[in-house]
Amino acid sequence: MNLKATQDCLIVRPDLEKSAVIALIRQKQTGTGVIMSAGPQTTGTKAGDPILFGEFVGQDLKWDGEDLLVMREAHILGVFEQ
């Protein structure tokens, strides 16, 4: 089963080593990750974009054994150019 973002939401794979260290890493002021799915109302981002996001944004989600983050597109601080 696939998980697809809706509205202006993004499903992000945060750059984290292990779920046990999420609390420590999430205490930083910014985080990075890769967008796994972008909702149809997103305008400046797409799946595969590496992003920078602010502290304590979104909701943690465990899906198919993977630690993900669901956030609104407005919470992105920047998209890394590839």
Backbone as a printed PyTorch tensor [residue, N CA C, xyz], in Angstrom:
tensor([[[ 0.8470, -1.1680,  0.0000],
         [ 0.0000,  0.0000,  0.0000],
         [ 0.9010,  1.2420,  0.0000]],

        [[ 0.5840,  2.2100, -0.8620],
         [ 1.3310,  3.4610, -0.9410],
         [ 0.6520,  4.5400, -0.1200]],

        [[ 1.4290,  5.4950,  0.3400],
         [ 0.9150,  6.6330,  1.0890],
         [ 1.1030,  7.8770,  0.2320]],

        [[ 0.0150,  8.5990, -0.0520],
         [ 0.0450,  9.7620, -0.9270],
         [-0.3790, 10.9960, -0.1360]],

        [[ 0.3950, 12.0730, -0.2630],
         [ 0.0690, 13.3250,  0.4150],
         [-1.1560, 13.9680, -0.2230]],

        [[-1.9280, 14.7030,  0.5770],
         [-3.0940, 15.4270,  0.0830],
         [-2.9310, 16.9190,  0.3750]],

        [[-3.8090, 17.7280, -0.2070],
         [-3.8400, 19.1770, -0.0080],
         [-2.4560, 19.7770, -0.2750]],

        [[-1.9560, 20.6020,  0.6460],
         [-0.6230, 21.1920,  0.4780],
         [ 0.3900, 20.5230,  1.4080]],

        [[ 0.1260, 19.2770,  1.7430],
         [ 1.0010, 18.5350,  2.6470],
         [ 2.1350, 17.8440,  1.9040]],

        [[ 3.1880, 17.5700,  2.6380],
         [ 4.3440, 16.8420,  2.1350],
         [ 4.6270, 15.6800,  3.0640]],

        [[ 5.0250, 14.5700,  2.5130],
         [ 5.5190, 13.4570,  3.3040],
         [ 7.0200, 13.4330,  3.0690]],

        [[ 7.7750, 13.5670,  4.1450],
         [ 9.2180, 13.7610,  4.0640],
         [ 9.9450, 12.6360,  4.7810]],

        [[11.0240, 12.1650,  4.1700],
         [11.9160, 11.2400,  4.8440],
         [13.0310, 12.0930,  5.4590]],

        [[12.9780, 12.3260,  6.7920],
         [14.0150, 13.1420,  7.4310],
         [15.3590, 12.4350,  7.3900]],

        [[16.4050, 13.2380,  7.3670],
         [17.7520, 12.6920,  7.4130],
         [18.0890, 12.3160,  8.8490]],

        [[17.6830, 11.1190,  9.2570],
         [17.9060, 10.6220, 10.6080],
         [18.5630,  9.2530, 10.5300]],

        [[19.4630,  9.0040, 11.4300],
         [20.1350,  7.7120, 11.4620],
         [19.2050,  6.5980, 11.9430]],

        [[18.6120,  6.7960, 13.1270],
         [17.7460,  5.7860, 13.7250],
         [16.6100,  6.4810, 14.4480]],

        [[15.4830,  5.8180, 14.5590],
         [14.3470,  6.4300, 15.2330],
         [14.6280,  6.7160, 16.7040]],

        [[15.5430,  5.9890, 17.3170],
         [15.8630,  6.2000, 18.7310],
         [16.5040,  7.5620, 18.9750]],

        [[17.1070,  8.1520, 17.9470],
         [17.7590,  9.4440, 18.1330],
         [16.9200, 10.6040, 17.6000]],

        [[15.6790, 10.3400, 17.2290],
         [14.8230, 11.4090, 16.6980],
         [14.7150, 12.5650, 17.6890]],

        [[14.4890, 12.2650, 18.9340],
         [14.3150, 13.3310, 19.9300],
         [15.5520, 14.2050, 20.0080]],

        [[16.7250, 13.6250, 19.9670],
         [17.9590, 14.4030, 20.0230],
         [18.1460, 15.2430, 18.7670]],

        [[17.9660, 14.6520, 17.6240],
         [18.1830, 15.3710, 16.3750],
         [17.1260, 16.4380, 16.1750]],

        [[15.8840, 16.1440, 16.5180],
         [14.8020, 17.1050, 16.3260],
         [14.9480, 18.3230, 17.2350]],

        [[15.8540, 18.2830, 18.2260],
         [16.0670, 19.4350, 19.0890],
         [16.8740, 20.5170, 18.3890]],

        [[17.4860, 20.1990, 17.2560],
         [18.2050, 21.2050, 16.4920],
         [17.2180, 22.2260, 15.9570]],

        [[17.7030, 23.3750, 15.5540],
         [16.8130, 24.4160, 15.0660],
         [16.3190, 24.1570, 13.6530]],

        [[17.0480, 23.3830, 12.8690],
         [16.5990, 23.0450, 11.5200],
         [16.8400, 21.5730, 11.2500]],

        [[16.1520, 21.0690, 10.2540],
         [16.3370, 19.6830,  9.8400],
         [16.3600, 19.6160,  8.3240]],

        [[16.8180, 18.4960,  7.8150],
         [16.8350, 18.2820,  6.3740],
         [16.1640, 16.9570,  6.0700]],

        [[15.7480, 16.8080,  4.8260],
         [15.1190, 15.5700,  4.4140],
         [14.7950, 15.6150,  2.9350]],

        [[14.1660, 14.5490,  2.4570],
         [13.7840, 14.4330,  1.0530],
         [12.2770, 14.2160,  0.9790]],

        [[11.6120, 14.9510,  0.1000],
         [10.1710, 14.8150, -0.0680],
         [ 9.8660, 13.4830, -0.7480]],

        [[ 9.0340, 12.6790, -0.1180],
         [ 8.6160, 11.3880, -0.6710],
         [ 7.3300, 11.5320, -1.4890]],

        [[ 6.4340, 12.4210, -1.0470],
         [ 5.1690, 12.6440, -1.7320],
         [ 4.7300, 14.0760, -1.4810]],

        [[ 4.2690, 14.7620, -2.5340],
         [ 3.7880, 16.1330, -2.4250],
         [ 2.3120, 16.1640, -2.8320]],

        [[ 1.5040, 16.8260, -2.0300],
         [ 0.0780, 16.9260, -2.3210],
         [-0.2050, 17.7590, -3.5660]],

        [[-1.4110, 17.6420, -4.1270],
         [-1.7480, 18.3300, -5.3650],
         [-1.7850, 19.8540, -5.2630]],

        [[-1.8700, 20.4030, -4.0700],
         [-1.9120, 21.8590, -3.9130],
         [-0.5470, 22.4640, -3.6290]],

        [[ 0.5120, 21.6550, -3.6410],
         [ 1.8540, 22.2040, -3.4600],
         [ 2.2670, 22.8990, -4.7530]],

        [[ 2.9770, 24.0020, -4.6170],
         [ 3.3120, 24.7930, -5.8020],
         [ 4.8050, 24.8710, -6.0980]],

        [[ 5.6320, 24.7720, -5.0910],
         [ 7.0650, 24.9740, -5.3250],
         [ 7.9280, 23.7750, -5.0390]],

        [[ 7.3130, 22.6510, -4.7260],
         [ 8.0920, 21.4650, -4.3770],
         [ 7.5070, 20.2350, -5.0610]],

        [[ 8.3430, 19.2010, -5.1220],
         [ 7.8990, 17.9380, -5.7270],
         [ 8.6270, 16.7850, -5.0480]],

        [[ 8.1400, 15.5890, -5.2760],
         [ 8.7990, 14.4010, -4.7250],
         [10.2320, 14.3560, -5.2250]],

        [[11.1410, 14.0180, -4.3160],
         [12.5600, 13.9300, -4.6460],
         [13.3600, 15.1620, -4.2800]],

        [[12.6780, 16.2900, -3.9850],
         [13.3900, 17.5160, -3.6150],
         [14.0090, 17.3770, -2.2260]],

        [[15.3030, 17.7050, -2.0790],
         [15.9190, 17.7760, -0.7510],
         [15.5830, 19.1300, -0.1310]],

        [[15.1020, 19.1200,  1.1100],
         [14.6020, 20.3500,  1.7260],
         [15.2300, 20.6320,  3.0860]],

        [[15.0710, 21.8870,  3.5000],
         [15.4450, 22.3640,  4.8220],
         [14.1600, 22.8170,  5.4930]],

        [[13.9300, 22.3820,  6.7250],
         [12.7110, 22.7680,  7.4370],
         [13.0400, 23.2050,  8.8470]],

        [[12.1060, 23.9180,  9.4500],
         [12.3110, 24.4970, 10.7720],
         [12.1230, 23.5130, 11.9150]],

        [[12.4100, 24.0250, 13.0730],
         [12.3530, 23.2370, 14.2990],
         [10.9300, 22.8410, 14.6560]],

        [[10.7480, 21.5880, 15.0030],
         [ 9.4840, 21.0570, 15.5150],
         [ 8.2920, 21.2960, 14.5850]],

        [[ 8.4860, 21.1190, 13.2890],
         [ 7.3740, 21.2470, 12.3490],
         [ 6.8250, 19.8780, 12.0150]],

        [[ 5.5710, 19.8320, 11.6510],
         [ 4.9640, 18.6040, 11.1790],
         [ 4.6610, 17.5920, 12.2620]],

        [[ 4.2480, 16.4440, 11.7840],
         [ 3.8890, 15.3200, 12.6510],
         [ 4.7610, 14.1300, 12.3060]],

        [[ 5.3060, 13.4810, 13.3160],
         [ 6.0630, 12.2470, 13.0900],
         [ 5.0970, 11.1460, 12.6850]],

        [[ 5.5330, 10.3050, 11.7670],
         [ 4.7010,  9.2210, 11.2660],
         [ 5.5730,  7.9950, 11.0410]],

        [[ 5.1630,  6.8720, 11.5820],
         [ 5.8390,  5.6030, 11.3190],
         [ 4.9980,  4.8830, 10.2760]],

        [[ 5.5730,  4.6530,  9.0760],
         [ 4.8330,  4.0350,  7.9890],
         [ 5.6820,  2.9530,  7.3590]],

        [[ 5.1650,  1.7540,  7.3410],
         [ 5.8530,  0.6320,  6.7080],
         [ 7.2670,  0.4550,  7.2690]],

        [[ 7.3970,  0.6420,  8.5840],
         [ 8.6730,  0.4640,  9.2640],
         [ 9.6430,  1.6170,  9.0930]],

        [[ 9.1940,  2.7230,  8.5310],
         [10.0710,  3.8640,  8.2770],
         [ 9.5760,  5.0880,  9.0420]],

        [[10.5040,  5.8800,  9.5730],
         [10.1580,  7.1120, 10.2790],
         [10.0530,  8.2440,  9.2690]],

        [[ 8.8540,  8.8230,  9.1510],
         [ 8.6010,  9.8970,  8.2070],
         [ 8.0870, 11.1170,  8.9470]],

        [[ 7.9350, 12.2020,  8.2220],
         [ 7.4300, 13.4450,  8.7710],
         [ 6.3910, 13.9900,  7.7950]],

        [[ 5.2390, 14.4050,  8.2980],
         [ 4.2010, 15.0160,  7.4680],
         [ 4.1350, 16.4880,  7.8580]],

        [[ 4.2610, 17.3640,  6.8530],
         [ 4.2650, 18.8020,  7.1280],
         [ 3.5690, 19.5610,  6.0080]],

        [[ 3.2500, 20.8010,  6.2600],
         [ 2.6960, 21.6920,  5.2520],
         [ 3.8500, 22.2940,  4.4390]],

        [[ 3.5820, 22.5700,  3.1770],
         [ 4.6160, 23.1420,  2.3130],
         [ 5.1320, 24.4690,  2.8580]],

        [[ 4.2720, 25.2400,  3.5120],
         [ 4.6690, 26.5520,  4.0520],
         [ 5.7450, 26.4510,  5.1250]],

        [[ 5.9520, 25.2770,  5.7090],
         [ 6.9450, 25.1130,  6.7620],
         [ 8.3460, 24.8570,  6.2270]],

        [[ 8.4760, 24.7330,  4.9300],
         [ 9.7920, 24.5240,  4.3310],
         [10.5470, 25.8470,  4.3340]],

        [[11.8020, 25.8150,  4.7750],
         [12.6410, 27.0140,  4.7710],
         [13.3880, 27.1630,  3.4610]],

        [[13.6310, 26.0530,  2.7750],
         [14.3400, 26.1300,  1.5000],
         [14.4230, 24.7720,  0.8380]],

        [[14.6970, 24.8150, -0.4700],
         [14.8980, 23.6060, -1.2630],
         [16.3360, 23.6490, -1.7600]],

        [[17.0960, 22.5920, -1.5210],
         [18.4780, 22.5220, -1.9820],
         [18.5110, 22.3210, -3.4880]],

        [[19.3220, 23.0980, -4.1800],
         [19.4690, 22.9260, -5.6190],
         [20.3560, 21.7280, -5.8790]],

        [[19.9600, 20.9210, -6.8750],
         [20.7280, 19.7190, -7.1760],
         [21.6500, 19.9420, -8.3530]]])
